[in-house]
């Protein structure tokens, strides 16, 4: 009995850590979206924004360290809790009728794996430039335009943004439960609408950038 309580307490703590790290990552995604939308304002605006971020290396690397720690914690405990859940029932149900749930909830672990791969590729592609055909440090608008001038990376990014939208749509809801916050029916309904709207804004906003870059490349014959 004591062991069961201890295991339950440990799982609650892990879910709380996932919620806090997820909140940090969600805030980052929203800020990242706001900055990236400057792509539509032209090269000068986006490149100036990028230069501003790099103006203080200490602040930049401190923020990156926090993001990396949040990302590592989120991924580690997501996999840990998923494997715990799977090992608790090694034999599948003979007949399983799924309760009413959202697409985001049903695909949470899989969209998580998609986003894990996306983050690695994104860093290699547009941060380090190792997977970019013509990367030039500091020329962010140019790097984005050239990086999405072909169909394959554009499709990969758009697909990943769909996964991000699904992940955020359920993640915002599960954060409140993991942190022990209880909401009445009306509050829960409002939070669900907020999560859906936020997920749409993030997914559509970020996906619009590579789609626009590809469309401009195709029309200009690049």
C-alpha positions as MATLAB code, in Angstrom:
seq = 'XXXXXXXXXXXXXXXXXXXXXXXXXXXXXXXXXXXXXXXXXXXXXXXXXXXXXXXXXXXXXXXXXXXXXXXXXXXXXXXXXXXXXXXXXXXXXXXXXXXXXXXXXXXXXXXXXXXXXXXXXXXXXXXXXXXXXXXXXXXXXXXXXXXXXXXXXXXXXXXXXXXXXXXXXXXXXXXXXXXXXXXXXXXXXXXXXXXXXXXXXXXXXXXXXXXXXXXXXXXXXX';
ca = [
       0.000    0.000    0.000;
       2.802    2.404    0.933;
       4.608    1.545   -2.293;
       1.495    2.316   -4.355;
       1.078    5.682   -2.634;
       4.771    6.456   -3.207;
       4.532    5.551   -6.886;
       1.381    7.651   -7.227;
       3.065   10.624   -5.583;
       6.074   10.231   -7.878;
       3.824   10.213  -10.950;
       2.045   13.344   -9.748;
       5.393   15.097   -9.286;
       6.525   14.050  -12.743;
       3.297   15.307  -14.294;
       3.753   18.601  -12.480;
       7.278   18.922  -13.894;
       5.902   18.152  -17.344;
       3.254   20.840  -16.885;
       5.742   23.510  -15.788;
       8.190   22.665  -18.566;
       5.297   22.575  -21.043;
       4.200   26.027  -19.907;
       7.722   27.393  -20.464;
       7.811   25.858  -23.954;
       4.337   27.153  -24.806;
       5.273   30.710  -23.829;
       8.401   30.380  -25.961;
       6.405   29.172  -28.959;
       4.061   32.186  -28.722;
       6.996   34.620  -28.458;
       8.784   32.781  -31.274;
       5.686   33.122  -33.441;
       5.469   36.862  -32.775;
       9.092   37.322  -33.813;
       8.879   35.060  -36.861;
       5.842   36.898  -38.216;
       8.215   39.771  -38.932;
       9.100   37.730  -42.024;
       6.088   39.352  -43.651;
       7.476   42.800  -42.807;
      10.534   42.181  -44.969;
      14.267   41.434  -44.601;
      15.172   44.542  -42.633;
      12.593   43.975  -39.900;
      13.322   40.264  -39.412;
      17.097   40.622  -39.593;
      16.998   43.533  -37.137;
      14.950   41.411  -34.727;
      17.481   38.571  -35.030;
      20.354   41.022  -34.425;
      18.584   42.297  -31.308;
      18.339   38.760  -29.931;
      22.056   38.235  -30.466;
      23.035   41.611  -28.998;
      23.615   40.136  -25.534;
      25.175   36.638  -25.733;
      24.730   36.156  -21.976;
      20.989   36.726  -22.119;
      20.659   34.670  -25.305;
      22.489   31.644  -23.949;
      20.739   31.899  -20.589;
      17.389   31.763  -22.394;
      18.619   28.852  -24.501;
      19.746   27.017  -21.368;
      16.309   27.420  -19.779;
      14.615   26.248  -22.983;
      16.926   23.261  -23.318;
      16.324   22.273  -19.682;
      12.540   22.619  -20.112;
      12.638   20.625  -23.344;
      14.786   17.862  -21.815;
      12.559   17.579  -18.731;
       9.409   17.532  -20.861;
      10.666   14.828  -23.213;
      12.211   12.671  -20.493;
       9.143   12.564  -18.264;
       6.745   12.207  -21.195;
       8.542    9.036  -22.287;
       8.900    7.840  -18.693;
       5.204    8.263  -17.901;
       4.178    6.693  -21.209;
       6.327    3.608  -20.625;
       5.021    3.356  -17.040;
       1.473    3.427  -18.344;
       2.246    0.820  -21.003;
       4.014   -1.500  -18.553;
       1.094   -1.244  -16.118;
      -1.074   -2.955  -18.748;
       1.216   -5.138  -20.898;
      -1.779   -7.004  -22.346;
      -4.123   -4.902  -24.456;
      -7.847   -4.740  -23.792;
      -9.849   -7.486  -25.496;
     -12.387   -4.850  -26.407;
     -11.645   -1.167  -25.958;
     -14.226    1.566  -26.424;
     -12.528    4.947  -26.405;
     -14.090    7.604  -24.238;
     -14.876   10.969  -25.790;
     -11.589   12.824  -26.236;
      -9.971   15.296  -28.584;
      -7.612   14.418  -31.461;
      -4.885   16.221  -29.519;
      -5.368   13.968  -26.491;
      -5.406   10.777  -28.580;
      -2.215   11.660  -30.469;
      -0.239   13.351  -27.691;
       2.672   10.908  -27.542;
       2.950   10.668  -31.330;
       2.847   14.406  -31.957;
       5.467   14.640  -29.232;
       7.796   12.339  -31.163;
       7.160   14.324  -34.352;
       8.053   17.562  -32.548;
      11.190   15.991  -31.064;
      12.428   15.188  -34.565;
      11.325   18.592  -35.826;
      13.259   20.497  -33.157;
      16.470   18.629  -34.042;
      15.993   19.335  -37.745;
      14.964   22.946  -37.148;
      18.146   23.656  -35.185;
      20.285   22.042  -37.901;
      18.345   23.831  -40.624;
      17.795   27.445  -39.552;
      19.852   27.878  -36.366;
      23.166   26.200  -37.162;
      22.678   26.061  -40.933;
      24.147   22.545  -41.209;
      21.100   21.276  -43.117;
      20.640   24.457  -45.148;
      21.721   24.717  -48.816;
      23.030   28.299  -48.556;
      23.065   29.444  -44.943;
      24.437   32.911  -44.127;
      24.648   33.887  -40.415;
      22.545   36.944  -39.605;
      20.604   36.873  -42.878;
      17.508   35.328  -41.358;
      14.974   36.446  -43.972;
      17.199   35.186  -46.773;
      17.853   31.902  -44.966;
      14.142   31.324  -44.470;
      13.293   32.194  -48.077;
      15.948   29.869  -49.505;
      15.357   27.171  -46.904;
      11.725   26.877  -47.959;
      12.220   27.350  -51.684;
      11.606   23.626  -52.247;
       8.636   21.433  -51.446;
      10.193   18.806  -49.143;
      11.292   21.057  -46.229;
       8.092   23.075  -46.561;
       5.905   19.978  -46.277;
       7.977   18.769  -43.310;
       7.528   22.084  -41.510;
       3.816   22.370  -42.228;
       3.242   18.792  -41.060;
       5.197   19.524  -37.899;
       3.129   22.650  -37.252;
      -0.044   20.581  -37.499;
       1.462   18.255  -34.889;
       2.369   21.287  -32.764;
      -1.199   22.580  -32.940;
      -2.600   19.236  -31.821;
      -0.032   19.016  -29.026;
      -0.764   22.520  -27.733;
      -4.539   22.056  -27.950;
      -4.446   19.258  -25.391;
      -1.308   20.332  -23.538;
      -2.857   23.564  -22.303;
      -5.754   21.594  -20.842;
      -3.623   18.880  -19.239;
      -1.353   21.490  -17.614;
      -4.165   22.625  -15.324;
      -4.921   19.067  -14.207;
      -1.254   18.206  -13.654;
      -0.775   21.310  -11.503;
      -3.823   20.428   -9.421;
      -5.993   23.307  -10.635;
      -9.690   22.503  -10.612;
     -12.094   24.351  -12.884;
     -15.860   24.364  -12.933;
     -17.652   23.269  -16.067;
     -17.912   26.795  -17.460;
     -14.262   27.538  -16.735;
     -13.177   24.258  -18.296;
     -15.239   25.007  -21.381;
     -13.606   28.428  -21.672;
     -10.133   26.944  -21.235;
     -10.867   24.371  -23.935;
     -11.886   27.133  -26.361;
      -8.781   29.137  -25.454;
      -6.553   26.101  -26.045;
      -8.159   25.466  -29.435;
      -7.798   29.087  -30.551;
      -4.201   29.271  -29.317;
      -3.333   26.030  -31.116;
      -4.846   27.321  -34.365;
      -3.020   30.656  -34.126;
       0.310   28.962  -33.461;
      -0.063   26.276  -36.140;
      -1.455   28.538  -38.867;
       0.892   31.428  -38.051;
       4.059   29.334  -38.137;
       2.952   27.250  -41.146;
       2.143   30.407  -43.133;
       5.830   31.395  -43.240;
       7.233   28.372  -45.134;
       4.136   28.256  -47.357;
       4.609   31.915  -48.289;
       8.338   31.421  -48.894;
       7.658   28.454  -51.179;
       4.929   30.332  -53.066;
       7.259   33.325  -53.641;
      10.057   31.018  -54.789;
       7.762   29.260  -57.250;
       6.358   32.491  -58.683;
       9.839   34.000  -59.055;
      11.173   30.836  -60.641;
      13.893   30.414  -58.020;
];
